Short mmCIF file of C-alpha atoms in Angstrom, two decimals:
data_model
loop_
_atom_site.label_atom_id
_atom_site.label_comp_id
_atom_site.label_asym_id
_atom_site.label_seq_id
_atom_site.Cartn_x
_atom_site.Cartn_y
_atom_site.Cartn_z
CA MET A 14 -10.33 -24.71 -1.53
CA SER A 15 -9.37 -26.04 1.91
CA ASN A 16 -7.91 -23.78 4.66
CA PRO A 17 -4.19 -25.55 4.51
CA LYS A 18 -4.30 -25.04 0.68
CA ILE A 19 -5.27 -21.22 0.88
CA ILE A 20 -2.48 -20.74 3.39
CA LYS A 21 -0.03 -22.67 1.41
CA GLU A 22 -0.76 -20.67 -1.74
CA ILE A 23 -0.71 -17.30 -0.01
CA SER A 24 2.53 -18.28 1.74
CA LEU A 25 4.34 -19.09 -1.73
CA TRP A 26 3.45 -15.91 -3.38
CA TYR A 27 4.38 -13.95 -0.36
CA VAL A 28 7.71 -15.63 -0.45
CA LEU A 29 7.98 -15.07 -4.01
CA ALA A 30 7.26 -11.26 -3.47
CA VAL A 31 9.90 -11.11 -0.94
CA ALA A 32 12.34 -12.66 -3.82
CA ALA A 33 11.39 -10.19 -6.28
CA LEU A 34 12.23 -7.25 -3.59
CA LEU A 35 15.53 -8.93 -2.90
CA LEU A 36 16.23 -9.23 -6.60
CA SER A 37 15.36 -5.50 -6.91
CA ASN A 38 17.95 -4.62 -4.13
CA ALA A 39 20.71 -6.91 -5.40
CA ILE A 40 20.27 -5.15 -8.94
CA GLY A 41 20.23 -1.67 -7.31
CA LEU A 42 23.56 -2.07 -6.02
CA PHE A 43 24.82 -1.79 -9.48
CA GLY A 44 24.16 1.99 -9.37
CA GLY A 45 23.20 4.18 -12.12
CA PHE A 46 20.46 3.09 -14.32
CA PHE A 47 20.08 -0.16 -12.44
CA LYS A 48 19.37 1.57 -9.20
CA GLU A 49 16.91 3.86 -10.76
CA ASN A 50 14.98 1.06 -12.36
CA ALA A 51 15.37 -1.94 -10.14
CA GLY A 52 11.77 -0.95 -8.56
CA ILE A 53 10.24 -2.12 -11.68
CA ILE A 54 10.70 -5.63 -10.63
CA PRO A 55 8.63 -5.84 -7.54
CA ALA A 56 5.98 -3.41 -9.13
CA LEU A 57 5.49 -5.73 -11.98
CA PHE A 58 5.41 -8.63 -9.73
CA PHE A 59 2.85 -7.28 -7.15
CA LEU A 60 0.63 -6.38 -10.52
CA LEU A 61 0.90 -9.34 -12.39
CA ALA A 62 1.14 -12.12 -9.81
CA PRO A 63 -2.67 -11.78 -8.55
CA TRP A 64 -4.03 -11.86 -12.05
CA PHE A 65 -2.03 -15.09 -12.97
CA VAL A 66 -3.03 -16.87 -9.62
CA LEU A 67 -6.60 -15.86 -10.08
CA GLN A 68 -6.93 -16.34 -13.85
CA ARG A 69 -5.45 -19.97 -13.45
CA LYS A 70 -7.77 -20.81 -10.84
CA GLY A 71 -10.81 -19.59 -13.03
CA ILE A 72 -11.54 -16.72 -10.54
CA ASN A 73 -12.60 -13.39 -11.99
CA PRO A 74 -10.00 -11.00 -10.86
CA ARG A 75 -12.94 -8.29 -10.49
CA THR A 76 -14.25 -10.29 -7.43
CA TYR A 77 -10.99 -9.31 -5.74
CA GLY A 78 -11.21 -5.76 -6.26
CA LEU A 79 -9.07 -5.64 -9.12
CA HIS A 80 -10.91 -3.15 -11.45
CA GLY A 81 -11.55 0.42 -11.62
CA GLU A 82 -15.06 0.48 -12.04
CA ARG A 83 -17.03 3.46 -10.69
CA PRO A 84 -14.08 5.61 -10.21
CA VAL A 85 -15.79 8.54 -8.92
CA ARG A 86 -16.92 6.59 -5.74
CA SER A 87 -13.22 5.53 -5.25
CA ILE A 88 -11.90 9.12 -5.75
CA VAL A 89 -14.46 10.48 -3.44
CA ALA A 90 -13.80 7.79 -0.74
CA ALA A 91 -9.91 8.47 -0.93
CA LEU A 92 -10.70 12.14 -0.80
CA LEU A 93 -12.82 11.89 2.29
CA ALA A 94 -10.31 9.49 4.24
CA ALA A 95 -7.60 12.15 3.42
CA ILE A 96 -9.60 14.99 4.85
CA ILE A 97 -9.94 12.96 7.85
CA VAL A 98 -6.69 11.61 8.38
CA PHE A 99 -4.13 13.86 7.08
CA PRO A 100 -4.58 16.95 9.40
CA PRO A 101 -3.90 14.99 12.67
CA TYR A 102 -1.15 13.45 10.85
CA PHE A 103 0.19 16.67 10.05
CA VAL A 104 0.24 17.81 13.64
CA GLY A 105 1.72 14.45 14.83
CA PHE A 106 4.65 14.60 12.41
CA GLY A 107 5.41 18.22 13.34
CA LEU A 108 5.35 17.39 16.98
CA TRP A 109 7.60 14.41 16.42
CA ALA A 110 10.04 16.08 14.32
CA GLY A 111 10.45 18.86 16.81
CA PHE A 112 10.69 16.32 19.71
CA ILE A 113 13.22 14.29 18.02
CA ASP A 114 15.33 16.28 15.65
CA ASN A 115 14.41 20.05 17.46
CA ALA A 116 13.02 20.76 13.92
CA THR A 117 11.06 23.73 12.66
CA ALA A 118 8.70 23.99 9.77
CA ASP A 119 10.10 25.92 6.58
CA TRP A 120 7.17 26.01 4.47
CA SER A 121 9.16 27.76 1.80
CA LYS A 122 10.87 24.66 1.07
CA LEU A 123 7.23 23.30 -0.55
CA PRO A 124 7.79 22.43 -4.15
CA THR A 125 5.64 23.68 -7.00
CA ILE A 126 2.39 21.81 -8.07
CA GLY A 127 3.98 20.29 -10.96
CA TRP A 128 6.31 18.30 -8.37
CA TRP A 129 3.23 17.24 -6.38
CA LEU A 130 1.63 15.99 -9.66
CA TRP A 131 4.62 14.17 -10.89
CA LEU A 132 5.32 12.52 -7.61
CA PHE A 133 1.77 11.38 -7.02
CA ILE A 134 1.63 9.84 -10.69
CA THR A 135 4.92 8.03 -10.31
CA HIS A 136 3.88 6.69 -6.49
CA PHE A 137 0.57 5.84 -7.86
CA LEU A 138 1.70 3.60 -10.93
CA ALA A 139 5.05 2.27 -9.56
CA ILE A 140 4.39 1.84 -5.74
CA ALA A 141 0.68 2.21 -4.65
CA LEU A 142 -1.29 0.45 -7.38
CA PRO A 143 0.91 -2.52 -7.43
CA GLU A 144 1.02 -2.97 -3.58
CA GLU A 145 -2.65 -2.64 -3.33
CA VAL A 146 -3.21 -4.96 -6.04
CA PHE A 147 -1.17 -7.37 -4.36
CA PHE A 148 -1.92 -6.88 -0.57
CA ARG A 149 -5.50 -5.79 -0.58
CA GLY A 150 -6.69 -7.33 -3.71
CA TYR A 151 -4.88 -10.48 -3.59
CA ILE A 152 -3.61 -11.35 -0.16
CA GLN A 153 -6.67 -9.61 1.75
CA GLY A 154 -9.16 -11.24 -0.72
CA ARG A 155 -7.62 -14.86 -0.33
CA LEU A 156 -7.26 -14.60 3.50
CA ALA A 157 -11.05 -13.49 3.71
CA LEU A 158 -11.80 -17.26 2.77
CA LEU A 159 -10.23 -18.41 6.01
CA PHE A 160 -12.59 -16.20 8.39
CA LYS A 161 -16.46 -16.28 8.66
CA ARG A 162 -16.72 -13.95 11.58
CA ARG A 163 -17.31 -10.22 10.37
CA ILE A 164 -17.68 -7.11 12.72
CA LYS A 165 -19.05 -3.76 11.25
CA ILE A 166 -16.45 -0.99 11.48
CA PHE A 167 -17.97 2.22 10.28
CA GLY A 168 -20.53 0.37 8.46
CA VAL A 169 -18.38 -2.07 6.66
CA ASN A 170 -18.10 -5.81 7.25
CA CYS A 171 -14.38 -6.71 8.17
CA GLY A 172 -12.63 -9.66 9.23
CA PRO A 173 -9.29 -10.68 10.72
CA GLU A 174 -7.98 -10.75 6.93
CA LEU A 175 -7.96 -7.08 7.31
CA VAL A 176 -5.39 -7.15 10.15
CA LEU A 177 -3.27 -9.96 8.79
CA ALA A 178 -2.86 -8.44 5.35
CA SER A 179 -1.84 -5.16 6.97
CA ALA A 180 0.74 -7.23 9.13
CA LEU A 181 2.13 -8.96 5.90
CA PHE A 182 2.06 -5.57 4.30
CA ALA A 183 4.33 -4.03 6.99
CA LEU A 184 6.73 -6.85 7.46
CA ILE A 185 7.62 -6.88 3.62
CA HIS A 186 8.71 -3.22 3.98
CA LEU A 187 11.62 -4.50 6.22
CA VAL A 188 13.09 -6.29 3.14
CA SER A 189 14.15 -3.02 1.51
CA ILE A 190 15.04 -1.04 4.65
CA PRO A 191 15.42 -3.15 7.72
CA ALA A 192 14.43 -0.52 10.39
CA PRO A 193 11.68 -0.66 13.08
CA PHE A 194 10.07 2.44 11.96
CA ARG A 195 9.01 0.67 8.70
CA LEU A 196 6.62 -1.25 10.43
CA THR A 197 4.54 1.72 11.15
CA VAL A 198 2.88 1.20 7.66
CA PHE A 199 0.73 -1.46 9.46
CA PHE A 200 -1.78 1.37 10.53
CA PRO A 201 -2.28 2.99 7.23
CA GLY A 202 -2.41 -0.58 5.92
CA LEU A 203 -5.57 -1.01 7.88
CA LEU A 204 -7.22 2.10 6.48
CA PHE A 205 -6.32 0.89 2.97
CA GLY A 206 -8.03 -2.38 3.57
CA TRP A 207 -11.05 -0.71 5.14
CA LEU A 208 -11.52 1.42 1.88
CA LYS A 209 -10.89 -1.85 -0.18
CA GLU A 210 -13.92 -3.40 1.50
CA ARG A 211 -15.79 -0.03 1.49
CA THR A 212 -15.77 0.50 -2.23
CA GLY A 213 -15.26 -3.07 -3.65
CA SER A 214 -12.00 -1.82 -5.35
CA VAL A 215 -8.48 -1.43 -4.90
CA LEU A 216 -8.49 1.85 -6.46
CA ALA A 217 -9.40 3.94 -3.59
CA PRO A 218 -6.52 2.62 -1.16
CA ALA A 219 -4.36 2.90 -4.39
CA LEU A 220 -5.09 6.75 -4.36
CA LEU A 221 -4.76 7.34 -0.63
CA HIS A 222 -1.94 5.14 -0.62
CA ALA A 223 0.05 7.44 -3.23
CA ALA A 224 -1.26 10.60 -1.56
CA SER A 225 0.01 9.47 1.75
CA ASN A 226 3.41 8.85 0.26
CA VAL A 227 3.49 12.28 -1.27
CA VAL A 228 2.47 14.14 1.93
CA LEU A 229 5.24 12.18 3.71
CA ALA A 230 7.78 13.26 1.23
CA ALA A 231 6.54 16.79 1.51
CA LEU A 232 6.77 16.92 5.31
CA ASN A 233 10.22 15.60 4.95
CA LEU A 234 11.12 18.41 2.72
CA VAL A 235 9.71 21.06 5.10
CA TYR A 236 11.22 19.64 8.48
CA HIS A 237 14.69 18.97 7.05
#
């Protein structure tokens, strides 16, 4: 497929993803049941659209990392990334909360283990996995066809598609909440993209993505 066709294809499905989010936002305005379940629309879109596109083109979705093979490898990779990234994030969040809101940590506000597990499962299934399938699996995978040059980043061959997919990932977060701070997800998006290339699967970035959301929710409880 030529470059213009790939760009047109990606643009079309990205616009449809934005439309799915806008529809979800509109349905959520009805409140109650509708607000609680409107997120199903973009989640299903993110999950199913890549499979539809790739299967229609006769492409095995597995080649785009849409599989859960070698789960132990993905789990270990996500855990190692969390061990490296989360501690400095804790420190940075605490310093920022103290500087902006003059907040102090109240660790007694930390919920029980059941809360952690439930939030992780719901975020993994409803947010992290769908988004990683679409952005790291489909978007990043299709963008990779546009670039031949690669550089090694911690032993992994990466190209401009990793940066572009992270930028598109960040921009779409403005649809639900149009605030500049939402663009900061660009940076974890880079790590998610690297993990996908490192493991060959979207499972590792999805696990780290869900864990990151849970950690952020916990820190917001502790510092507010």
